[in-house]
PDB file of C-alpha atoms in Angstrom:
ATOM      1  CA  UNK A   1     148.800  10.367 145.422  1.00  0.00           C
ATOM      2  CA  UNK A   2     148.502   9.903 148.911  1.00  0.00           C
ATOM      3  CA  UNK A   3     144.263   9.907 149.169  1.00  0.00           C
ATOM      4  CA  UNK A   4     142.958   6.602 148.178  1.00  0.00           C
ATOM      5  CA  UNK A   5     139.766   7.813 146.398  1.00  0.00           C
ATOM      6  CA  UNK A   6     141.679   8.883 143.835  1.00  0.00           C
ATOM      7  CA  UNK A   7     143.512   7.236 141.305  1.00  0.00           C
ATOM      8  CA  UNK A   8     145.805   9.928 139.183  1.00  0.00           C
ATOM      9  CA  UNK A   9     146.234   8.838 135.450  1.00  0.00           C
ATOM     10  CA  UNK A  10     150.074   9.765 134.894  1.00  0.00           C
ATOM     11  CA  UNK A  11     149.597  11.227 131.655  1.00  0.00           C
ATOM     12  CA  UNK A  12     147.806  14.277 129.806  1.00  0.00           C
ATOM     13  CA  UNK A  13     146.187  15.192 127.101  1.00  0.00           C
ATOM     14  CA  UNK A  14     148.401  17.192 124.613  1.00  0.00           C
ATOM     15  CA  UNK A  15     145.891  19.642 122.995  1.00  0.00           C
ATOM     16  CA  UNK A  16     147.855  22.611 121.279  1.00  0.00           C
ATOM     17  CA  UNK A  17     145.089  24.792 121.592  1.00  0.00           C
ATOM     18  CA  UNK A  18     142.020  26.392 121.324  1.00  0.00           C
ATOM     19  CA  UNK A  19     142.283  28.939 118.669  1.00  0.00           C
ATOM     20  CA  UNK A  20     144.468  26.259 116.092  1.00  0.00           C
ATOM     21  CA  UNK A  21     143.073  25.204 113.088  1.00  0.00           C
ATOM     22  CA  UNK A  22     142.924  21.763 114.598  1.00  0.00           C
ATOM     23  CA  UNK A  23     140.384  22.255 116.722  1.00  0.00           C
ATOM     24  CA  UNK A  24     137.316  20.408 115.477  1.00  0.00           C
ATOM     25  CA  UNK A  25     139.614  17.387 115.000  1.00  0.00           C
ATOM     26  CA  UNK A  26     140.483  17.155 118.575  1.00  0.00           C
ATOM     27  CA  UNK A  27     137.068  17.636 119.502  1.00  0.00           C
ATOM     28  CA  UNK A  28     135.772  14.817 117.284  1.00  0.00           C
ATOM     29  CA  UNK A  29     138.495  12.992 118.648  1.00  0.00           C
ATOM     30  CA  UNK A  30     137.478  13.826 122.510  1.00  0.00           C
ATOM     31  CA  UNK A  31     134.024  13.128 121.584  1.00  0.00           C
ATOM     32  CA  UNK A  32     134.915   9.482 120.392  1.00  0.00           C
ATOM     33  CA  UNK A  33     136.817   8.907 123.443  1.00  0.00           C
ATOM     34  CA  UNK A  34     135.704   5.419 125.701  1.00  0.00           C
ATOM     35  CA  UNK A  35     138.151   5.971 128.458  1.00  0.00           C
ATOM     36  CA  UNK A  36     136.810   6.111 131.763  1.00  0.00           C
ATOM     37  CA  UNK A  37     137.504   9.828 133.411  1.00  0.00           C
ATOM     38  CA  UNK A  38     136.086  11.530 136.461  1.00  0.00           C
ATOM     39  CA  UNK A  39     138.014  14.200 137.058  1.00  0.00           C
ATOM     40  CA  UNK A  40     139.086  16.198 134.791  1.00  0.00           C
ATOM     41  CA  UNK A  41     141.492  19.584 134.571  1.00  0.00           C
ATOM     42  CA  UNK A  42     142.268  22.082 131.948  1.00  0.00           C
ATOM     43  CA  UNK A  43     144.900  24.184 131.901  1.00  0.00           C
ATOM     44  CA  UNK A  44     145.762  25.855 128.215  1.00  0.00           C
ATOM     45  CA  UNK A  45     145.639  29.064 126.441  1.00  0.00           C
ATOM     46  CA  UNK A  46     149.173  30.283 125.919  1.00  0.00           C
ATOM     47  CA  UNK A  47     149.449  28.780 122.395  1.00  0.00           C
ATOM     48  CA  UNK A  48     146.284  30.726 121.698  1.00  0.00           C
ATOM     49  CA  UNK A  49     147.893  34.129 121.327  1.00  0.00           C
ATOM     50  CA  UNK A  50     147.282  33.767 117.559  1.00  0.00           C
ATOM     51  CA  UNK A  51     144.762  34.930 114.631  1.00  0.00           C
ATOM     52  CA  UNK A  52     141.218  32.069 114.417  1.00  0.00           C
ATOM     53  CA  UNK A  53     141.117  31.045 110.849  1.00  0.00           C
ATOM     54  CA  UNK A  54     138.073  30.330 109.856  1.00  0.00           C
ATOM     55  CA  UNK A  55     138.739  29.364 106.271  1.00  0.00           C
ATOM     56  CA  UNK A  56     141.085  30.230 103.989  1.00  0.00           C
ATOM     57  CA  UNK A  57     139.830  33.769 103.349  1.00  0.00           C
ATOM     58  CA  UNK A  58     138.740  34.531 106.656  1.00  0.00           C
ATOM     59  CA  UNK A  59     140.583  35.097 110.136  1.00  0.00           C
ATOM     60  CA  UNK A  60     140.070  36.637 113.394  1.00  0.00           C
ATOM     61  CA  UNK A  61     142.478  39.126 114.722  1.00  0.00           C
ATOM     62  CA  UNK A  62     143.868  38.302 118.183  1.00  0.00           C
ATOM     63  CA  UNK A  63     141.840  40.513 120.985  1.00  0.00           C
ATOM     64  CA  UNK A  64     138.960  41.595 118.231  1.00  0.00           C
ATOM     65  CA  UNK A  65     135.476  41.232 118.815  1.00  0.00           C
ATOM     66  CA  UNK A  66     134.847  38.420 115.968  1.00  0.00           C
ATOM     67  CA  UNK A  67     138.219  36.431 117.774  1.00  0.00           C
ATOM     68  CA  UNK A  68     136.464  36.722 121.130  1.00  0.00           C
ATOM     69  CA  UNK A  69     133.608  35.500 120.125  1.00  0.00           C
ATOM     70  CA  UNK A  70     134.933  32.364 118.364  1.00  0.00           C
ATOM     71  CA  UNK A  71     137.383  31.921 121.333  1.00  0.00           C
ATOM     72  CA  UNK A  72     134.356  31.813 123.586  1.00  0.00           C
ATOM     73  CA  UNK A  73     132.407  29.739 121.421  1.00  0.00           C
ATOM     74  CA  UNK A  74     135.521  27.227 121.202  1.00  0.00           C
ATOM     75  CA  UNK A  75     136.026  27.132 125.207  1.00  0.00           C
ATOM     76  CA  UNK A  76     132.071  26.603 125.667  1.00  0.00           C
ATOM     77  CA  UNK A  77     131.928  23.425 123.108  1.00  0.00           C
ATOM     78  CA  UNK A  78     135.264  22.001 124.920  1.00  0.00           C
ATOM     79  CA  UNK A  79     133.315  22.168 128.372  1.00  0.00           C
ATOM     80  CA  UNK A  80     130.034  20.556 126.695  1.00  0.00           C
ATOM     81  CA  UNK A  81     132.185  17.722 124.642  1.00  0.00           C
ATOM     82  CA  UNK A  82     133.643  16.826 127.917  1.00  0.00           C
ATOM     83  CA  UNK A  83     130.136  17.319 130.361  1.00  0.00           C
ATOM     84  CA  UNK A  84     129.089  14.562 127.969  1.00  0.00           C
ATOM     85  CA  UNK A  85     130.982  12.282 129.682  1.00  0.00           C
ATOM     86  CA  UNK A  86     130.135  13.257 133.221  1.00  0.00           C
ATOM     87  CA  UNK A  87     133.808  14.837 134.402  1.00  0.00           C
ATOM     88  CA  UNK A  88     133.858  16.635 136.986  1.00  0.00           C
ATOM     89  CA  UNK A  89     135.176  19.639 135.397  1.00  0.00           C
ATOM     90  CA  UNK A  90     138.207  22.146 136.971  1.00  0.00           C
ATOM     91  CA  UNK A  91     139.904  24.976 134.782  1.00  0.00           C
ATOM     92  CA  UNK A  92     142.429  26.674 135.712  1.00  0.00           C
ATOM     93  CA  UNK A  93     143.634  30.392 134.971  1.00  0.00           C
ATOM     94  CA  UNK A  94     146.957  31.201 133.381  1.00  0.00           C
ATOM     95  CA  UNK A  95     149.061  33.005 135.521  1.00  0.00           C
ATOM     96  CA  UNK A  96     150.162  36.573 135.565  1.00  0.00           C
ATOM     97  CA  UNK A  97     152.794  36.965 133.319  1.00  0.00           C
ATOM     98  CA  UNK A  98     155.802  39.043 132.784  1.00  0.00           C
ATOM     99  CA  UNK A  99     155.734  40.666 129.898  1.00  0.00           C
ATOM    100  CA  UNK A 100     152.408  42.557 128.747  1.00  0.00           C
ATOM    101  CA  UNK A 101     152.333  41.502 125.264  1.00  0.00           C
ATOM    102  CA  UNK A 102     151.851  37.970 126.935  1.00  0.00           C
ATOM    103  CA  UNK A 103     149.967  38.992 130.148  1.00  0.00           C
ATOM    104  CA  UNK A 104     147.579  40.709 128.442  1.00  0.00           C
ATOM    105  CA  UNK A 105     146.165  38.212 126.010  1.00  0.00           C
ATOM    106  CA  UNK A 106     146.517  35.846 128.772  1.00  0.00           C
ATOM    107  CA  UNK A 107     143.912  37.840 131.026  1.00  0.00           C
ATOM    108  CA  UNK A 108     141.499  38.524 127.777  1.00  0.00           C
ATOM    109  CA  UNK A 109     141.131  34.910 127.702  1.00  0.00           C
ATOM    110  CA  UNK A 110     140.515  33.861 131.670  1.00  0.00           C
ATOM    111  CA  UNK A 111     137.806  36.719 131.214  1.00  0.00           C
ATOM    112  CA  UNK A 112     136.209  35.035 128.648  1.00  0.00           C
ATOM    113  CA  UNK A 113     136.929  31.575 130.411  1.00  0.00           C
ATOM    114  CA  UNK A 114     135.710  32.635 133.470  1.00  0.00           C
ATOM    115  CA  UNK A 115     132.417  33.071 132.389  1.00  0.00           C
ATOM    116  CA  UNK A 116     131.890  30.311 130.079  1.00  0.00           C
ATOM    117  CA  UNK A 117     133.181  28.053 133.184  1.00  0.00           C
ATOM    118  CA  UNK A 118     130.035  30.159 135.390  1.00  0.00           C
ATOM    119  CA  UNK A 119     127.373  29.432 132.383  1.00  0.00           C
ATOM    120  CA  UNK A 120     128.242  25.396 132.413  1.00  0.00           C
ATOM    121  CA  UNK A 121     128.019  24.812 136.112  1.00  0.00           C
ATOM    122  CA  UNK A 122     131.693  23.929 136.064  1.00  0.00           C
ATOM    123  CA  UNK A 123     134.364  24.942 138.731  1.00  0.00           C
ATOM    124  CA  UNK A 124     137.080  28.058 137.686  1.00  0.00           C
ATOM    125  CA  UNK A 125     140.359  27.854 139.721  1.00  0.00           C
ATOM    126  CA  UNK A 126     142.099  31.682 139.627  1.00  0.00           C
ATOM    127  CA  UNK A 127     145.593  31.695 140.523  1.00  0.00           C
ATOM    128  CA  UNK A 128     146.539  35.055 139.499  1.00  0.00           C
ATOM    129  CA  UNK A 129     146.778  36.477 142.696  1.00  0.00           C
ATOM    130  CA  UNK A 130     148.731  33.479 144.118  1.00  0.00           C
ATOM    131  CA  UNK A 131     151.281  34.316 141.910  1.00  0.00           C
ATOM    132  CA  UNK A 132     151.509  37.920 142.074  1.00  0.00           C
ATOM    133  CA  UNK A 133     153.138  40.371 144.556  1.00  0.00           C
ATOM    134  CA  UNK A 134     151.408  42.650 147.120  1.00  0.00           C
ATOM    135  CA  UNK A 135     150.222  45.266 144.441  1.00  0.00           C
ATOM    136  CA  UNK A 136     149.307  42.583 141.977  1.00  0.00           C
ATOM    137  CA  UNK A 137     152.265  42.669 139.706  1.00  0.00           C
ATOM    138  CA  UNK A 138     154.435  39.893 138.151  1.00  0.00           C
ATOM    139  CA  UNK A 139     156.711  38.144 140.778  1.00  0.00           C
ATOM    140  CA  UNK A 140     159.268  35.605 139.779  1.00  0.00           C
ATOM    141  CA  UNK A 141     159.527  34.707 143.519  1.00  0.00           C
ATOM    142  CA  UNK A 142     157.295  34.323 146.513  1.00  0.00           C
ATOM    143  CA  UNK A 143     156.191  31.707 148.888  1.00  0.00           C
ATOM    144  CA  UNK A 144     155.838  27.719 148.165  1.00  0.00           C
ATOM    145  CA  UNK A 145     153.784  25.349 149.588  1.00  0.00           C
ATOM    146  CA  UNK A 146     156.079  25.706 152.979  1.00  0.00           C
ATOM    147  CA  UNK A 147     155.848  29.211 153.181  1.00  0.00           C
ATOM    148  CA  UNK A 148     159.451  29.571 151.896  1.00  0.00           C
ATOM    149  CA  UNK A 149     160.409  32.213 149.840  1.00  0.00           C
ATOM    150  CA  UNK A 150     161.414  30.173 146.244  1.00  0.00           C
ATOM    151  CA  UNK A 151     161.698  31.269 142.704  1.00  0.00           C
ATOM    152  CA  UNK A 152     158.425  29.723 141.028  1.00  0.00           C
ATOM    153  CA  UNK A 153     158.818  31.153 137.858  1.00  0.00           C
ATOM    154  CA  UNK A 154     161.107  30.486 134.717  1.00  0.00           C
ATOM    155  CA  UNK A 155     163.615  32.898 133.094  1.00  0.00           C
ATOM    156  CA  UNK A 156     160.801  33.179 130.554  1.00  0.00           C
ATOM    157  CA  UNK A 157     158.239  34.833 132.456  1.00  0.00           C
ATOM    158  CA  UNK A 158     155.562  32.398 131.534  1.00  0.00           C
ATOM    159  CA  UNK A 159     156.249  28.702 132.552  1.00  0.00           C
ATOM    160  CA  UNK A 160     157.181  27.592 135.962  1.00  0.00           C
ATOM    161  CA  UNK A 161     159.855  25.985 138.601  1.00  0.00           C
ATOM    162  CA  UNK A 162     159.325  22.928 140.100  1.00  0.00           C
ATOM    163  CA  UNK A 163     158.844  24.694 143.047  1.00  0.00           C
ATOM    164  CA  UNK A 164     156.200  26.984 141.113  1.00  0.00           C
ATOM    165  CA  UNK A 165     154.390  23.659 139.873  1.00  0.00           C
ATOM    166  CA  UNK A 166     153.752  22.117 143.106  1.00  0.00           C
ATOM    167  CA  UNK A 167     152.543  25.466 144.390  1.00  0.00           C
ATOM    168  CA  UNK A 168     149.842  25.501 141.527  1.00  0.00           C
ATOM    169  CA  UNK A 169     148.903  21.989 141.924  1.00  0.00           C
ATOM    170  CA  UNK A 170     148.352  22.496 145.426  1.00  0.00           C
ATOM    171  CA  UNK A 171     145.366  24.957 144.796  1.00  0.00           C
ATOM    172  CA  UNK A 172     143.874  21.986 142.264  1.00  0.00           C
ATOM    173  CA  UNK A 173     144.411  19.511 144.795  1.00  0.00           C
ATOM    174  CA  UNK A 174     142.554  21.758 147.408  1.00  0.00           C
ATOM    175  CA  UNK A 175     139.234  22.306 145.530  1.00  0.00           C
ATOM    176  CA  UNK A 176     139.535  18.626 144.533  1.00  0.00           C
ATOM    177  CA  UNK A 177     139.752  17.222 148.267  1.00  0.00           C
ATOM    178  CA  UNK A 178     137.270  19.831 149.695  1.00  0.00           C
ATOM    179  CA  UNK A 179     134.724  18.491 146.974  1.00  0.00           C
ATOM    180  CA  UNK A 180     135.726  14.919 147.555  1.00  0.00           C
ATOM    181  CA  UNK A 181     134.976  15.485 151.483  1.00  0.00           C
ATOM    182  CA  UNK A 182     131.751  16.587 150.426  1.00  0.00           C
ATOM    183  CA  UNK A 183     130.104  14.356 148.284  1.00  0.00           C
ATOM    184  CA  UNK A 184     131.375  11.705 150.564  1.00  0.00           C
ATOM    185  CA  UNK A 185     129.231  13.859 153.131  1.00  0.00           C
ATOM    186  CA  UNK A 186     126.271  13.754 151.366  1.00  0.00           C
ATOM    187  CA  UNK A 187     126.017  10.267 150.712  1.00  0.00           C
ATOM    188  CA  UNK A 188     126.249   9.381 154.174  1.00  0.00           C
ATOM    189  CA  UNK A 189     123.206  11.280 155.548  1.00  0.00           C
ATOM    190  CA  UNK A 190     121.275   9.108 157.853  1.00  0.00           C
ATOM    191  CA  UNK A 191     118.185   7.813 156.296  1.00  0.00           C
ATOM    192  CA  UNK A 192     114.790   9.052 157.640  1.00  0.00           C
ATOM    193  CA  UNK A 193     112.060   6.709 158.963  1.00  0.00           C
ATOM    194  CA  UNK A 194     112.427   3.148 160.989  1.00  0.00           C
ATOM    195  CA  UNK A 195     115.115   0.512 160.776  1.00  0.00           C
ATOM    196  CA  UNK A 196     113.124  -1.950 158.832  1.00  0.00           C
ATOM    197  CA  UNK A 197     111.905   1.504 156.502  1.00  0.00           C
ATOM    198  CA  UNK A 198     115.544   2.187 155.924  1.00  0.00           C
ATOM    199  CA  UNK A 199     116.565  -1.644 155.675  1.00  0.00           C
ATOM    200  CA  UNK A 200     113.998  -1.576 153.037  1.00  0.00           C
ATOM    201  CA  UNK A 201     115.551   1.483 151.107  1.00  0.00           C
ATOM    202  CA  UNK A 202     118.488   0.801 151.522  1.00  0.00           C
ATOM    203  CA  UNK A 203     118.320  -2.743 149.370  1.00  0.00           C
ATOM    204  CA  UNK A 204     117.052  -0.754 146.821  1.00  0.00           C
ATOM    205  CA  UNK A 205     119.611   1.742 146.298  1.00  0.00           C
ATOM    206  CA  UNK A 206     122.231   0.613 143.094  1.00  0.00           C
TER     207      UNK A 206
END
């Protein structure tokens, strides 16, 4: 809020998720979009612990080879429906979570996220670690953005404090500035040849 590049749109986009039935509707519906994004971040997946339907015969079973598939297939048209309109794309992991019937889904999908995200050029922000203890286990509490020791996670295991949010948008807001700071650096490369050779190009650039 405080950088004035950027202007933050105080509002997001309420998909349900990936693996519902209502997929191909939102993406039609992202695809007919006209507002004006550059930036844009994804964080979803923990409404996706469900069976794909893929008619009404067919379904995927959460975790099987057919559902991981489809799940990938899903995550790599979201990325393209929204390259279209030249975001800059960041997605980031779902946490660690506490209970393994949760966590473990959870992980089977970054893994396939992961490498979708690698495959379209696009950047993949893990924060499992940052939310884990030393031996990489579930912690409800651990240092925020002060270096305080805080609870950052609900009494659900899954959804976080306010303390907890501002923690995980501070790792978004770092790979944001860093590549803010350097595509500003890249524009302003001095221009090869004389003055009136760079006075020249210079009048031509848009």
């Amino acid at each position: 809020a405080t950088d004035r590049r950027v202007q933050v749109a105080r509002k997001h986009r309420p998909l349900a998720g990936i693996a519902r039935a209502d997929f191909d509707t939102e993406m039609k519906a992202e695809e007919a979009s006209r507002e004006v994004i550059h930036i844009g971040v994804i964080m979803i997946g923990y409404g996706d612990r469900i069976s794909i339907r893929q008619d009404a015969r067919e379904r995927f079973v959460l975790g099987s080879p057919e559902w991981r598939e489809e799940y990938g297939r899903r995550v790599d048209r979201f990325i393209k429906v929204l390259k279209r309109r030249n975001l800059a794309l960041y997605w980031v992991s779902q946490p660690i979570m506490r209970r393994f019937e949760v966590n473990d889904p959870a992980q089977m999908m970054n893994d396939i996220v992961r490498d979708k995200t690698y495959l379209n050029g696009i950047k993949f922000i893990d924060i499992q670690a940052q939310f884990a203890d030393e031996a990489g286990n579930y912690a409800a509490y651990g240092p925020d953005i002060t270096g305080r020791q805080r609870l950052l996670r609900e009494a659900d295991g899954v959804l976080f404090t306010y303390a907890g949010n501002r923690k995980l948008a501070l790792f978004v807001e770092q790979e944001l500035k860093r590549d803010l700071s350097q595509a500003r650096k890249e524009r302003s490369i001095p221009l090869a040849g004389s003055e009136s050779e760079q006075e020249r190009i210079s009048a031509l650039r848009p």
